[in-house]
PDB file of C-alpha atoms in Angstrom:
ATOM      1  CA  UNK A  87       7.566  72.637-125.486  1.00 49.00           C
ATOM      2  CA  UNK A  88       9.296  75.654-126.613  1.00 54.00           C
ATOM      3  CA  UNK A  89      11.996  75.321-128.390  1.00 55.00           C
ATOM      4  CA  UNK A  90      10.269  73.217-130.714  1.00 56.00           C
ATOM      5  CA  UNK A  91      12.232  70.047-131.537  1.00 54.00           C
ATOM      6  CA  UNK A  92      14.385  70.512-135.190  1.00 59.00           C
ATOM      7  CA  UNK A  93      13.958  66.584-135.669  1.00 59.00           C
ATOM      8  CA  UNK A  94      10.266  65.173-134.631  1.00 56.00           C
ATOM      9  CA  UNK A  95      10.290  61.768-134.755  1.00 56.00           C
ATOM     10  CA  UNK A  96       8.299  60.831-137.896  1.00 56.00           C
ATOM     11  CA  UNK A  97       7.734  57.325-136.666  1.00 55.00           C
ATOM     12  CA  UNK A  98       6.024  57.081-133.473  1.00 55.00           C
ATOM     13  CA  UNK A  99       6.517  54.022-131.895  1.00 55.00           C
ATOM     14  CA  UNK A 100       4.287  50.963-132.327  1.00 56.00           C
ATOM     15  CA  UNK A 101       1.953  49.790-129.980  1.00 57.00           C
ATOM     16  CA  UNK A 102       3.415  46.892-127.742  1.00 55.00           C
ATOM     17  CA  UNK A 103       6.972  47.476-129.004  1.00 53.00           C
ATOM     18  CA  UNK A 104       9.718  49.115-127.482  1.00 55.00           C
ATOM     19  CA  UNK A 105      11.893  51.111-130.264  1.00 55.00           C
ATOM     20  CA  UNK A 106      15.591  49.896-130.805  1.00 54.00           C
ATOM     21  CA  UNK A 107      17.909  52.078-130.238  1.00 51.00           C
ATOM     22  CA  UNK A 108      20.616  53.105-127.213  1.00 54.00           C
ATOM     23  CA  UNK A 109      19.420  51.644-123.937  1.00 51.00           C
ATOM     24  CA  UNK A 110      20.152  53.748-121.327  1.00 50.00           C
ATOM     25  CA  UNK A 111      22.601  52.262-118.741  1.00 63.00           C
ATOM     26  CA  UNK A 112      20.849  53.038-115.347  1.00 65.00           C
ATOM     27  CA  UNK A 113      22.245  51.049-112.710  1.00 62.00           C
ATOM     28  CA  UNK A 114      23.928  49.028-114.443  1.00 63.00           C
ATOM     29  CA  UNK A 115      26.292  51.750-114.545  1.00 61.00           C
ATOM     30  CA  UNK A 116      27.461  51.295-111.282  1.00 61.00           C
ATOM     31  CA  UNK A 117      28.138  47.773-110.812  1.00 64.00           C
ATOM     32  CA  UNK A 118      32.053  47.131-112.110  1.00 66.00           C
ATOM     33  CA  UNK A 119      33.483  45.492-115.560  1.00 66.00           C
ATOM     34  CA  UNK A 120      33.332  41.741-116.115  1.00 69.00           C
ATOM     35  CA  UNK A 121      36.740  41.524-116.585  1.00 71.00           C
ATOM     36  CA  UNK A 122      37.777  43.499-113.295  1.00 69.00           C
ATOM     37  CA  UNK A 123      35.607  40.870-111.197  1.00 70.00           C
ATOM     38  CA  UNK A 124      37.546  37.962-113.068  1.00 75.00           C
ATOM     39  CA  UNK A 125      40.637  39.239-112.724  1.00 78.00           C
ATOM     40  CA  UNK A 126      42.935  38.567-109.207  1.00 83.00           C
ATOM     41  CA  UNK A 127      42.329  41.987-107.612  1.00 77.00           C
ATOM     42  CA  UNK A 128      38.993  42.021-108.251  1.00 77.00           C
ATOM     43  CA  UNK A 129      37.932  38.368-106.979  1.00 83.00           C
ATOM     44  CA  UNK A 130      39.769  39.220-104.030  1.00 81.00           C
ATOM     45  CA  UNK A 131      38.219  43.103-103.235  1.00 81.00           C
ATOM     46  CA  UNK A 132      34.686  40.795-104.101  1.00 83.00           C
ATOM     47  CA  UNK A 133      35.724  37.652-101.404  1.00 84.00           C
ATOM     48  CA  UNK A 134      36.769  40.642 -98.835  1.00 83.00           C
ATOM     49  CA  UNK A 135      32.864  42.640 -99.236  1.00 83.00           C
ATOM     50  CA  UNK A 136      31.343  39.713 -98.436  1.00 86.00           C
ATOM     51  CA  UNK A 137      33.108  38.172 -95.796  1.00 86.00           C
ATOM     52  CA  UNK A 138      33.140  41.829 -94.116  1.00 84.00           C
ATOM     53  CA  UNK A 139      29.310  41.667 -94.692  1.00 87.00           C
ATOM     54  CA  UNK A 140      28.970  38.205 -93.579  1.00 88.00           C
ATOM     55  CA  UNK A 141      31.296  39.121 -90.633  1.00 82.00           C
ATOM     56  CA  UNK A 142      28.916  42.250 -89.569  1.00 83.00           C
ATOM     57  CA  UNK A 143      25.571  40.016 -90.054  1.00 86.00           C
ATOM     58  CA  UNK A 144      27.207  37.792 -87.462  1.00 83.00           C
ATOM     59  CA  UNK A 145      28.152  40.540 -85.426  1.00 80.00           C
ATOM     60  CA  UNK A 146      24.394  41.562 -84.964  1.00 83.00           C
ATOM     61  CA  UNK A 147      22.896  38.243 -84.374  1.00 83.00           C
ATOM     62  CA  UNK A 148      25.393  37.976 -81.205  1.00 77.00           C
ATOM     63  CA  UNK A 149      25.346  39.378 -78.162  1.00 76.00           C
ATOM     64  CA  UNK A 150      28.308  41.287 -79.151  1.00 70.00           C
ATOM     65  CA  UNK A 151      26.593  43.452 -81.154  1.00 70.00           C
ATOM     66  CA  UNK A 152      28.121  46.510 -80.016  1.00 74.00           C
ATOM     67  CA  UNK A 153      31.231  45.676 -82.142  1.00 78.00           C
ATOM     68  CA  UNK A 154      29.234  45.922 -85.016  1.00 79.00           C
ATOM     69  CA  UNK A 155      30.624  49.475 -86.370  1.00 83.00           C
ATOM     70  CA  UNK A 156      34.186  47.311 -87.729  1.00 83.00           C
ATOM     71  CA  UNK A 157      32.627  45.518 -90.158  1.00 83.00           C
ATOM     72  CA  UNK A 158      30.454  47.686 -91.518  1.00 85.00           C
ATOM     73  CA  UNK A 159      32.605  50.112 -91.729  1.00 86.00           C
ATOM     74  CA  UNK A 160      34.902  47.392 -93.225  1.00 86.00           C
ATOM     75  CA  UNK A 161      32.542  46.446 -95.585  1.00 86.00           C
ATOM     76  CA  UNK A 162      31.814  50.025 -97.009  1.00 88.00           C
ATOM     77  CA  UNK A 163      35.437  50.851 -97.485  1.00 87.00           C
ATOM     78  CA  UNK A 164      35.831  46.860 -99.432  1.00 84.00           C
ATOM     79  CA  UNK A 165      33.219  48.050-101.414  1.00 85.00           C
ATOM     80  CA  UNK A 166      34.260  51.744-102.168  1.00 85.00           C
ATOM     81  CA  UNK A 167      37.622  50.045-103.272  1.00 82.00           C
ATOM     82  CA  UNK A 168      36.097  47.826-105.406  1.00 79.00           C
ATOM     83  CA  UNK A 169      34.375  50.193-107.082  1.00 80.00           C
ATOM     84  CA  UNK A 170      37.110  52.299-107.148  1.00 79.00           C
ATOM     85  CA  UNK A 171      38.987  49.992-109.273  1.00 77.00           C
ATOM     86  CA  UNK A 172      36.165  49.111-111.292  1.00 75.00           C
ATOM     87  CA  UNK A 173      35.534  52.071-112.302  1.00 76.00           C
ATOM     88  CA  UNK A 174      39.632  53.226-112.886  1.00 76.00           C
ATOM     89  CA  UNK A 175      39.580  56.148-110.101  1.00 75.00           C
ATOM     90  CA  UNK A 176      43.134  55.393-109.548  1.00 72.00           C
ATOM     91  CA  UNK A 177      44.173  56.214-113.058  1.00 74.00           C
ATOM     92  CA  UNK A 178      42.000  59.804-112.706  1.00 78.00           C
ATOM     93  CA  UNK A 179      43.387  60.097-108.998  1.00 76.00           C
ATOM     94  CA  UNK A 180      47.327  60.555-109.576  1.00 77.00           C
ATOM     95  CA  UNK A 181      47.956  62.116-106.726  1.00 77.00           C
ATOM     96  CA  UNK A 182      47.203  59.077-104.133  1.00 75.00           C
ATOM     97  CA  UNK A 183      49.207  56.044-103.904  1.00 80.00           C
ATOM     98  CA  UNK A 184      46.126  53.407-104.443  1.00 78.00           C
ATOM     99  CA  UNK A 185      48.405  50.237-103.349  1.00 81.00           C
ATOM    100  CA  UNK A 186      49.395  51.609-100.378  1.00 85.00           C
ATOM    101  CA  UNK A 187      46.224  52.895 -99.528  1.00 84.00           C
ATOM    102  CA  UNK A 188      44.907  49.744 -99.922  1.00 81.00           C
ATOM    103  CA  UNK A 189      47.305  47.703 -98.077  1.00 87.00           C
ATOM    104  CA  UNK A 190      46.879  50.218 -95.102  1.00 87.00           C
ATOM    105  CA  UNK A 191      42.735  49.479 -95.422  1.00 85.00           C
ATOM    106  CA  UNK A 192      43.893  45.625 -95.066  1.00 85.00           C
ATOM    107  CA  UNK A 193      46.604  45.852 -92.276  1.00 89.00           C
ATOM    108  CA  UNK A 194      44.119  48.168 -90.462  1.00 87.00           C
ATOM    109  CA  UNK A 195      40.878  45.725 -90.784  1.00 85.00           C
ATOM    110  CA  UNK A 196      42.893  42.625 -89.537  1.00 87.00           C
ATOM    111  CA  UNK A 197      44.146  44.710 -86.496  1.00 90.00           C
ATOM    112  CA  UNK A 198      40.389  45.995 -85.809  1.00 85.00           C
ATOM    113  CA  UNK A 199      39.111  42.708 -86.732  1.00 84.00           C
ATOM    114  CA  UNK A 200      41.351  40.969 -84.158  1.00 89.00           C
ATOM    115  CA  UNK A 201      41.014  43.626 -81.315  1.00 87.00           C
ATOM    116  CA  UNK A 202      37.238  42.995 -81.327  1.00 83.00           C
ATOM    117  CA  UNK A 203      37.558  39.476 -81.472  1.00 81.00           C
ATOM    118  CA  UNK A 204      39.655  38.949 -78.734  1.00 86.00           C
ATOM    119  CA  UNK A 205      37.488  41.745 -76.858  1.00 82.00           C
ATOM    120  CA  UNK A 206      33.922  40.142 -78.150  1.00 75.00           C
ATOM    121  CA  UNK A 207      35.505  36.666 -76.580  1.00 80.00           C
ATOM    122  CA  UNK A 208      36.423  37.734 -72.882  1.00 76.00           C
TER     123      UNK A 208
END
């Protein structure tokens, strides 16, 4: 390839071996930090995904599956939230006001949740 590389490697690798050296991340990329899933916020963003997912799962085995759109939709915001912390958006994003968004996402879901339920019932 042109340019030529300034630094061949002089040591090509051995058969059967993989070289040590910086493994790239790949997907692990993505998933969050240890320590945010054991801490408090981050158990509970983790509980809320999969009860949303568990609650949308349910909501497509019933006959009432055309109330299914809630918890997906609650599911993918849990999750972009979750990774949101995980990953420290709010400390790059200044200019929104993360608890209150994230209150409004809760107070929101249990009024959808609720509204569907009751509806899903009758």
């Amino acid at each position: 390839m042109w340019p030529p590389d300034p630094d061949p490697d002089p040591d090509p690798e051995p058969a059967g071996g993989s070289r040590p050296g910086p493994a790239v991340p790949g997907l692990r990329a993505l998933l969050p930090a240890r320590a945010f899933l054991c801490s408090l916020k981050g158990r509970l963003l983790l509980a809320e995904s999969g009860l949303s997912f568990i609650t949308f799962i349910c909501y497509v085995a019933s006959s009432a599956s055309a109330f299914l759109t809630a918890p997906l939709l609650e599911f993918l915001l849990a999750l972009y939230f979750l990774f949101a912390d995980a990953m420290q958006l709010n400390d790059k994003w200044q200019g929104l006001c993360w608890p209150m968004m994230d209150f409004l996402r809760c107070v929101t879901a249990a009024l959808i949740y609720f509204a569907i339920s009751i509806t899903a019932i009758a």
